[in-house]
Amino acid sequence: MDKESIVKLDKDYIAQFYGRMELAPISGKNATVVNADGREYVDFTSGIGVNSLGIADEGWINAVTDQLKKIQHISNYYYSEQTGLLAEKLVKASGMKRAFFCNSGAEANEGAIKTARKYSFDKYGEGRNRIICLTNSFHGRTLTTLAATGQDVFHQFFFPFTEGFDFVPINDIEALNNAINSSVCAIMCEPIQGESGVNPLSPEYAKEIKKLCSENDLLLIFDEVQTGIGRTGRMFAFQHLDVTPDICSLAKGLGGGLPVGAVLLGERCECTLAPGQHGTTFGGNPAVAAGANAVMERVAEPEFLKSVLDKGEYIRAAVSSWGLDTVVEVRGAGLMVGVQVRCSHKEVAKKCLENGLMILTAGKDVVRMLPPLTINYDEIDRGLEILHGVLRSM
Ligand SMILES: Cc1ncc(COP(=O)(O)O)c(C=O)c1O
């Protein structure tokens, strides 16, 4: 099908709430995407941090298709080898105790919130259910995760939202201290805020959160939907901070392109949810778990994580070395890179696409890169050359 026909189908039949870019990818390899008109693009997006091993990775395809040939789905009424193996890998890599699965980041956060509230209910009864979140956070699109998201723009139209979320500014220890009271059960945040502009927690702040959680018997929830599974050059971003949460939500890069989310549970809450209190039809089914196992095996290799750190440093150093007035700051960790710009970030992304580079935006003024973790230096250089040209022209 040519690009125009694909676009027409979308415009005629799909609910129009995405501002789509002018591209209809039909195939690709690693960080190179082929458009329906045959033109190639460098991919600095990986489907918003999802295609960890790039496009059409053979190991990943084999893992998924081998499993598909055996059994594609069976429901959580039964045991599944791939799902169990995935839980084992996640638990061992994180130092946490148990995992449960779902299908997306928002759903993982719903599971995390339910766990935190149930933990508190079991110990303290009703009324201790508030969760402190950060201003400018992003936790998903369900009613509850929108309510947990610290951006007013998401708190419109769909009333009533789930109650019980308070917001404090990132890295402000005093504000956090002041927000804690007897109705709070948890603190929830992203180690690096992704959607609002690649804003990291400071290590001191992360340690203070952990301390306050221990002192007040609050659960610490890290939303690692975007930062997890090697994205920042460690398996989990919390490993940079040396702070292990009680609950960690995952999705995006875990599945390598298939929809899977996970919630990791620490010692305090590993048994909080009892039979019948949570569940899912699809979550962590054998096929997606097989793909996620292939991702975990690759990412866990020390050389792999080191290469993510090296490539991230290379990109940040390159952008900084251009010395452009348009660039305010370059930040991030590993292959989660934010370039704060003085010009319109949306215009930068649009022009990059016209010139053959897929790139993301975040927040009000950040151009964001989340390339496949397997991107090679040739692809990086081709992408950076396009970005440089665009930024220089702005
Ligand atoms: C930190 C974070 N949490 C949650 C979500 C929601 O994930 P999903 O779109 O898979 O529901 C996202 C998506 O961008 C995210 O970046």
Coordinates of C-alpha atoms and ligand atoms in Angstrom, one line a residue:
M1 CA 0.0 0.0 0.0
D2 CA 1.4 3.5 -0.8
K3 CA 1.7 6.1 1.9
E4 CA -1.3 8.2 0.8
S5 CA -3.6 5.1 1.0
I6 CA -2.3 4.3 4.5
V7 CA -2.9 7.9 5.6
K8 CA -6.4 7.9 4.1
L9 CA -7.3 4.8 6.1
D10 CA -6.2 6.5 9.2
K11 CA -8.1 9.7 8.5
D12 CA -11.3 7.9 7.5
Y13 CA -11.5 5.2 10.2
I14 CA -9.3 5.9 13.2
A15 CA -10.4 8.2 16.0
Q16 CA -8.4 11.3 15.4
F17 CA -6.7 12.2 18.7
Y18 CA -3.1 11.7 17.7
G19 CA -1.1 14.5 16.0
R20 CA 0.6 12.1 13.7
M21 CA 3.9 13.0 11.9
E22 CA 4.1 12.6 8.2
L23 CA 5.5 9.0 8.1
A24 CA 4.1 5.6 7.6
P25 CA 6.9 3.1 8.4
I26 CA 6.5 -0.3 6.9
S27 CA 9.8 -2.0 7.8
G28 CA 13.3 -1.4 9.1
K29 CA 16.4 -2.8 10.6
N30 CA 17.8 -1.8 14.0
A31 CA 17.6 2.1 14.1
T32 CA 16.8 2.5 10.4
V33 CA 13.1 2.8 9.4
V34 CA 11.8 2.4 5.9
N35 CA 8.8 4.6 5.0
A36 CA 6.0 3.4 2.7
D37 CA 7.5 5.6 -0.1
G38 CA 10.8 3.6 0.2
R39 CA 12.8 6.4 1.9
E40 CA 15.0 5.5 4.9
Y41 CA 14.9 7.4 8.2
V42 CA 17.2 7.2 11.2
D43 CA 15.2 6.3 14.3
F44 CA 16.0 8.2 17.5
T45 CA 12.6 7.2 19.0
S46 CA 12.4 3.4 19.2
G47 CA 8.6 3.8 19.2
I48 CA 8.9 5.9 22.4
G49 CA 11.4 3.8 24.1
V50 CA 10.0 0.5 23.2
N51 CA 12.1 -1.2 20.6
S52 CA 15.0 -1.8 22.9
L53 CA 16.8 -4.2 20.5
G54 CA 15.8 -2.1 17.4
I55 CA 13.7 -3.2 14.6
A56 CA 13.6 -6.9 13.5
D57 CA 16.2 -8.2 15.9
E58 CA 16.7 -11.8 15.0
G59 CA 17.2 -13.1 18.5
W60 CA 14.0 -11.4 19.7
I61 CA 12.0 -12.5 16.6
N62 CA 13.1 -16.1 17.1
A63 CA 12.3 -16.1 20.8
V64 CA 8.8 -14.8 20.1
T65 CA 8.1 -17.0 17.1
D66 CA 9.4 -20.1 18.8
Q67 CA 7.0 -19.5 21.6
L68 CA 4.1 -18.7 19.2
K69 CA 4.6 -22.1 17.6
K70 CA 4.2 -23.8 21.0
I71 CA 1.4 -21.8 22.7
Q72 CA 0.6 -18.1 22.3
H73 CA -1.6 -17.5 25.3
I74 CA -3.2 -19.5 28.1
S75 CA -4.4 -17.0 30.8
N76 CA -3.1 -16.5 34.3
Y77 CA -5.2 -19.4 35.6
Y78 CA -2.2 -21.6 34.6
Y79 CA 1.5 -21.7 35.0
S80 CA 3.7 -20.4 32.2
E81 CA 7.4 -21.2 31.8
Q82 CA 8.3 -18.0 30.0
T83 CA 6.4 -15.8 32.4
G84 CA 8.1 -17.5 35.4
L85 CA 11.5 -17.1 33.8
L86 CA 10.8 -13.4 33.1
A87 CA 9.8 -12.8 36.8
E88 CA 13.0 -14.6 37.9
K89 CA 15.2 -12.4 35.7
L90 CA 13.5 -9.2 36.9
V91 CA 13.7 -10.1 40.5
K92 CA 17.3 -11.1 40.3
A93 CA 18.3 -8.0 38.3
S94 CA 16.5 -5.6 40.7
G95 CA 17.1 -7.2 44.1
M96 CA 13.4 -7.1 44.7
K97 CA 11.2 -10.0 45.7
R98 CA 8.4 -10.7 43.2
A99 CA 6.9 -9.5 40.0
F100 CA 3.4 -9.4 38.5
F101 CA 2.6 -8.6 34.9
C102 CA 0.2 -6.4 32.9
N103 CA 0.1 -4.9 29.4
S104 CA 1.2 -1.2 29.6
G105 CA 2.8 1.4 31.7
A106 CA -0.4 2.9 32.9
E107 CA -1.6 -0.5 34.0
A108 CA 1.6 -1.1 35.8
N109 CA 1.2 2.1 37.7
E110 CA -2.4 1.2 38.5
G111 CA -1.1 -2.0 40.0
A112 CA 1.6 -0.1 41.9
I113 CA -1.0 2.3 43.4
K114 CA -3.4 -0.5 44.3
T115 CA -0.5 -2.4 46.0
A116 CA 0.5 0.7 48.0
R117 CA -3.1 1.5 49.2
K118 CA -3.7 -2.1 50.1
Y119 CA -0.5 -2.3 52.1
S120 CA -1.6 0.7 54.1
F121 CA -5.1 -0.5 54.5
D122 CA -4.0 -3.9 55.8
K123 CA -1.8 -2.2 58.4
Y124 CA -3.6 1.0 59.3
G125 CA -7.2 0.6 58.1
E126 CA -9.1 3.3 56.1
G127 CA -8.1 6.9 55.5
R128 CA -4.4 6.4 54.9
N129 CA -4.4 6.3 51.2
R130 CA -2.9 9.5 49.7
I131 CA 0.1 9.3 47.4
I132 CA 2.6 12.1 47.0
C133 CA 3.6 12.6 43.4
L134 CA 5.8 15.2 41.7
T135 CA 4.8 18.2 39.7
N136 CA 5.4 17.6 36.0
S137 CA 5.3 13.8 36.4
F138 CA 3.7 11.6 33.8
H139 CA 2.2 8.2 34.9
G140 CA -0.3 7.3 32.2
R141 CA -3.7 7.8 30.6
T142 CA -6.1 5.9 32.7
L143 CA -8.3 8.0 35.1
T144 CA -6.2 7.1 38.1
T145 CA -2.8 7.5 36.4
L146 CA -3.9 10.8 35.0
A147 CA -4.9 11.9 38.5
A148 CA -1.4 10.8 39.6
T149 CA 0.2 12.9 36.8
G150 CA 1.4 16.2 38.0
Q151 CA 0.4 18.3 35.0
D152 CA -2.9 20.3 35.1
V153 CA -3.3 19.9 31.4
F154 CA -4.2 16.3 32.0
H155 CA -6.8 17.1 34.8
Q156 CA -9.6 18.2 32.5
F157 CA -12.8 16.9 30.9
F158 CA -13.0 13.5 32.4
F159 CA -14.2 14.2 35.9
P160 CA -14.4 12.7 38.4
F161 CA -10.8 11.6 38.6
T162 CA -9.5 9.2 41.3
E163 CA -8.9 11.1 44.5
G164 CA -5.9 11.0 46.7
F165 CA -2.9 12.5 45.0
D166 CA -0.8 15.4 46.2
F167 CA 2.0 17.1 44.3
V168 CA 5.3 18.6 45.3
P169 CA 8.1 20.1 43.1
I170 CA 10.9 17.8 42.0
N171 CA 14.1 17.9 44.2
D172 CA 12.5 20.1 46.9
I173 CA 13.1 18.2 50.1
E174 CA 11.4 20.7 52.3
A175 CA 8.2 20.6 50.2
L176 CA 8.2 16.8 50.4
N177 CA 8.7 16.9 54.2
N178 CA 5.8 19.3 54.5
A179 CA 3.5 17.1 52.4
I180 CA 3.8 14.1 54.6
N181 CA 1.0 13.5 57.1
S182 CA -1.0 10.7 58.6
S183 CA -3.1 10.3 55.5
V184 CA -0.2 9.5 53.2
C185 CA 0.7 5.9 52.2
A186 CA 3.3 6.3 49.4
I187 CA 5.5 8.5 47.4
M188 CA 5.6 7.9 43.6
C189 CA 8.0 9.3 41.1
E190 CA 10.0 8.7 38.0
P191 CA 13.8 8.6 38.6
I192 CA 14.1 10.8 35.5
Q193 CA 10.9 12.5 34.4
G194 CA 10.6 11.6 30.7
E195 CA 7.5 13.2 29.2
S196 CA 8.0 16.5 30.9
G197 CA 11.5 17.1 29.6
V198 CA 14.2 14.6 30.9
N199 CA 14.4 16.0 34.4
P200 CA 16.4 13.7 36.8
L201 CA 15.9 13.3 40.5
S202 CA 19.0 14.5 42.3
P203 CA 20.8 11.6 44.2
E204 CA 20.4 13.5 47.5
Y205 CA 16.6 13.9 46.9
A206 CA 16.3 10.2 46.1
K207 CA 18.0 9.3 49.3
E208 CA 15.8 11.7 51.3
I209 CA 12.7 10.2 49.8
K210 CA 13.9 6.7 50.8
K211 CA 14.6 7.9 54.3
L212 CA 11.2 9.6 54.7
C213 CA 9.5 6.5 53.4
S214 CA 11.3 4.3 56.0
E215 CA 10.7 6.7 58.8
N216 CA 6.9 7.0 58.0
D217 CA 6.2 3.5 56.8
L218 CA 5.4 4.8 53.3
L219 CA 6.0 2.7 50.2
L220 CA 8.4 4.2 47.6
I221 CA 7.1 3.7 44.1
F222 CA 9.5 4.3 41.2
D223 CA 7.8 4.6 37.8
E224 CA 10.5 3.1 35.6
V225 CA 8.2 2.7 32.6
Q226 CA 10.5 4.9 30.5
T227 CA 13.8 4.6 32.4
G228 CA 13.9 0.9 33.1
I229 CA 15.5 -2.1 31.2
G230 CA 18.8 -0.6 30.3
R231 CA 17.5 2.7 28.9
T232 CA 19.8 4.8 31.2
G233 CA 22.8 2.4 31.0
R234 CA 21.9 0.5 34.1
M235 CA 19.2 -2.2 34.1
F236 CA 17.1 0.1 36.3
A237 CA 17.6 3.9 36.8
F238 CA 17.3 3.5 40.5
Q239 CA 20.7 1.7 40.4
H240 CA 22.3 5.0 39.5
L241 CA 20.7 6.5 42.6
D242 CA 21.6 3.6 44.9
V243 CA 18.0 3.7 46.2
T244 CA 15.9 0.6 45.8
P245 CA 12.1 1.3 45.8
D246 CA 9.4 -0.9 47.4
I247 CA 7.5 -1.0 44.1
C248 CA 8.8 -0.5 40.6
S249 CA 6.6 -0.2 37.5
L250 CA 8.0 -1.2 34.1
A251 CA 6.7 -1.4 30.5
K252 CA 7.9 0.1 27.2
G253 CA 11.4 -1.4 26.6
L254 CA 10.7 -4.5 28.6
G255 CA 8.8 -6.2 25.7
G256 CA 11.1 -5.0 22.9
G257 CA 7.9 -4.1 20.9
L258 CA 5.2 -6.3 22.3
P259 CA 2.9 -4.9 25.0
V260 CA 3.9 -6.0 28.4
G261 CA 4.1 -4.2 31.8
A262 CA 5.4 -5.4 35.1
V263 CA 5.3 -4.4 38.7
L264 CA 8.2 -5.4 40.9
L265 CA 7.6 -5.8 44.6
G266 CA 10.0 -5.4 47.5
E267 CA 9.9 -7.4 50.7
R268 CA 7.4 -5.2 52.5
C269 CA 4.7 -5.6 49.9
E270 CA 5.5 -8.9 48.1
C271 CA 2.4 -10.6 49.6
T272 CA 0.1 -7.5 49.8
L273 CA -2.2 -8.5 46.9
A274 CA -4.0 -11.8 47.6
P275 CA -5.9 -14.1 45.2
G276 CA -8.8 -12.3 43.6
Q277 CA -7.6 -8.8 44.4
H278 CA -5.9 -8.1 41.1
G279 CA -5.6 -9.7 37.7
T280 CA -5.4 -9.5 33.9
T281 CA -6.4 -11.6 31.0
F282 CA -3.3 -11.0 28.8
G283 CA -0.7 -9.7 31.2
G284 CA 2.7 -11.4 30.8
N285 CA 1.4 -14.1 28.5
P286 CA 3.9 -16.6 27.1
A287 CA 4.5 -14.8 23.8
V288 CA 5.2 -11.4 25.2
A289 CA 7.2 -12.9 28.0
A290 CA 9.4 -14.8 25.5
G291 CA 10.2 -11.5 23.8
A292 CA 10.8 -9.8 27.1
N293 CA 13.1 -12.7 28.1
A294 CA 15.2 -12.1 25.0
V295 CA 15.4 -8.4 25.8
M296 CA 16.4 -9.1 29.4
E297 CA 19.1 -11.6 28.4
R298 CA 20.7 -9.1 26.0
V299 CA 20.4 -6.0 28.1
A300 CA 21.8 -7.8 31.2
E301 CA 25.2 -8.4 29.5
P302 CA 27.7 -5.9 31.1
E303 CA 29.1 -5.0 27.7
F304 CA 25.6 -4.1 26.5
L305 CA 24.9 -1.8 29.4
K306 CA 28.4 -0.2 29.0
S307 CA 27.7 0.4 25.3
V308 CA 24.5 2.2 26.2
L309 CA 26.4 4.5 28.6
D310 CA 29.1 5.1 26.0
K311 CA 26.7 5.9 23.2
G312 CA 24.7 8.2 25.5
E313 CA 27.9 10.1 26.4
Y314 CA 28.9 10.3 22.8
I315 CA 25.6 11.8 21.8
R316 CA 25.6 14.3 24.7
A317 CA 29.2 15.3 24.0
A318 CA 28.5 15.8 20.3
V319 CA 25.5 18.0 20.8
S320 CA 27.4 20.1 23.5
S321 CA 30.4 20.4 21.2
W322 CA 28.3 22.2 18.5
G323 CA 28.2 25.3 20.8
L324 CA 24.9 26.4 19.3
D325 CA 22.9 29.3 20.8
T326 CA 19.7 27.4 20.2
V327 CA 20.8 24.7 22.7
V328 CA 20.2 25.6 26.4
E329 CA 21.2 22.4 28.0
V330 CA 21.9 18.7 27.1
R331 CA 20.9 16.2 29.8
G332 CA 19.8 12.7 30.6
A333 CA 21.4 9.3 31.3
G334 CA 22.4 6.6 28.9
L335 CA 20.3 6.6 25.8
M336 CA 17.6 8.9 27.3
V337 CA 18.8 12.2 26.1
G338 CA 17.1 15.6 26.4
V339 CA 18.2 18.7 24.5
Q340 CA 16.6 21.8 25.8
V341 CA 16.2 24.4 23.0
R342 CA 15.4 28.1 22.7
C343 CA 13.5 27.6 19.4
S344 CA 10.3 25.5 19.0
H345 CA 11.0 21.9 19.9
K346 CA 8.1 20.7 17.7
E347 CA 9.5 22.6 14.7
V348 CA 12.9 20.9 15.3
A349 CA 11.2 17.5 15.3
K350 CA 9.3 18.3 12.2
K351 CA 12.3 19.5 10.3
C352 CA 14.4 16.6 11.4
L353 CA 11.7 14.3 10.0
E354 CA 11.8 16.2 6.7
N355 CA 15.5 15.6 6.6
G356 CA 15.4 11.9 7.5
L357 CA 15.5 11.7 11.3
M358 CA 12.7 10.6 13.6
I359 CA 13.1 12.3 17.0
L360 CA 10.8 13.1 19.9
T361 CA 9.9 16.1 21.9
A362 CA 9.2 16.4 25.7
G363 CA 7.8 19.1 27.9
K364 CA 7.7 22.7 26.7
D365 CA 11.1 23.0 25.1
V366 CA 13.0 19.7 24.9
V367 CA 14.0 17.6 21.9
R368 CA 14.2 14.0 23.2
M369 CA 16.1 11.0 22.0
L370 CA 15.2 7.5 22.9
P371 CA 16.9 5.5 20.2
P372 CA 17.0 1.7 20.2
L373 CA 19.7 0.6 22.8
T374 CA 21.3 -1.3 19.9
I375 CA 21.7 1.8 17.7
N376 CA 25.2 1.7 16.0
Y377 CA 27.6 4.6 15.7
D378 CA 26.9 4.9 12.0
E379 CA 23.2 5.4 12.7
I380 CA 24.0 7.8 15.5
D381 CA 26.3 9.9 13.3
R382 CA 23.8 10.1 10.5
G383 CA 21.1 11.2 12.9
L384 CA 23.3 13.7 14.7
E385 CA 24.3 15.2 11.4
I386 CA 20.7 15.9 10.5
L387 CA 19.9 17.3 14.0
H388 CA 23.0 19.5 13.8
G389 CA 21.8 20.9 10.5
V390 CA 18.3 21.6 11.7
L391 CA 19.4 23.2 15.0
R392 CA 21.9 25.4 13.1
S393 CA 19.2 26.6 10.8
M394 CA 16.8 27.6 13.7
Ligands
LIG1 C1 7.1 7.4 33.1 C2 5.9 6.8 32.4 N1 4.9 6.2 33.1 C3 3.8 5.7 32.5 C4 3.6 5.8 31.1 C5 2.4 5.2 30.4 O1 2.8 4.1 29.7 P1 1.7 3.5 28.7 O2 1.6 4.4 27.6 O3 2.4 2.2 28.3 O4 0.5 3.2 29.4 C6 4.6 6.5 30.3 C7 4.4 6.7 28.9 O5 5.0 7.5 28.3 C8 5.7 7.0 31.0 O6 6.7 7.7 30.3

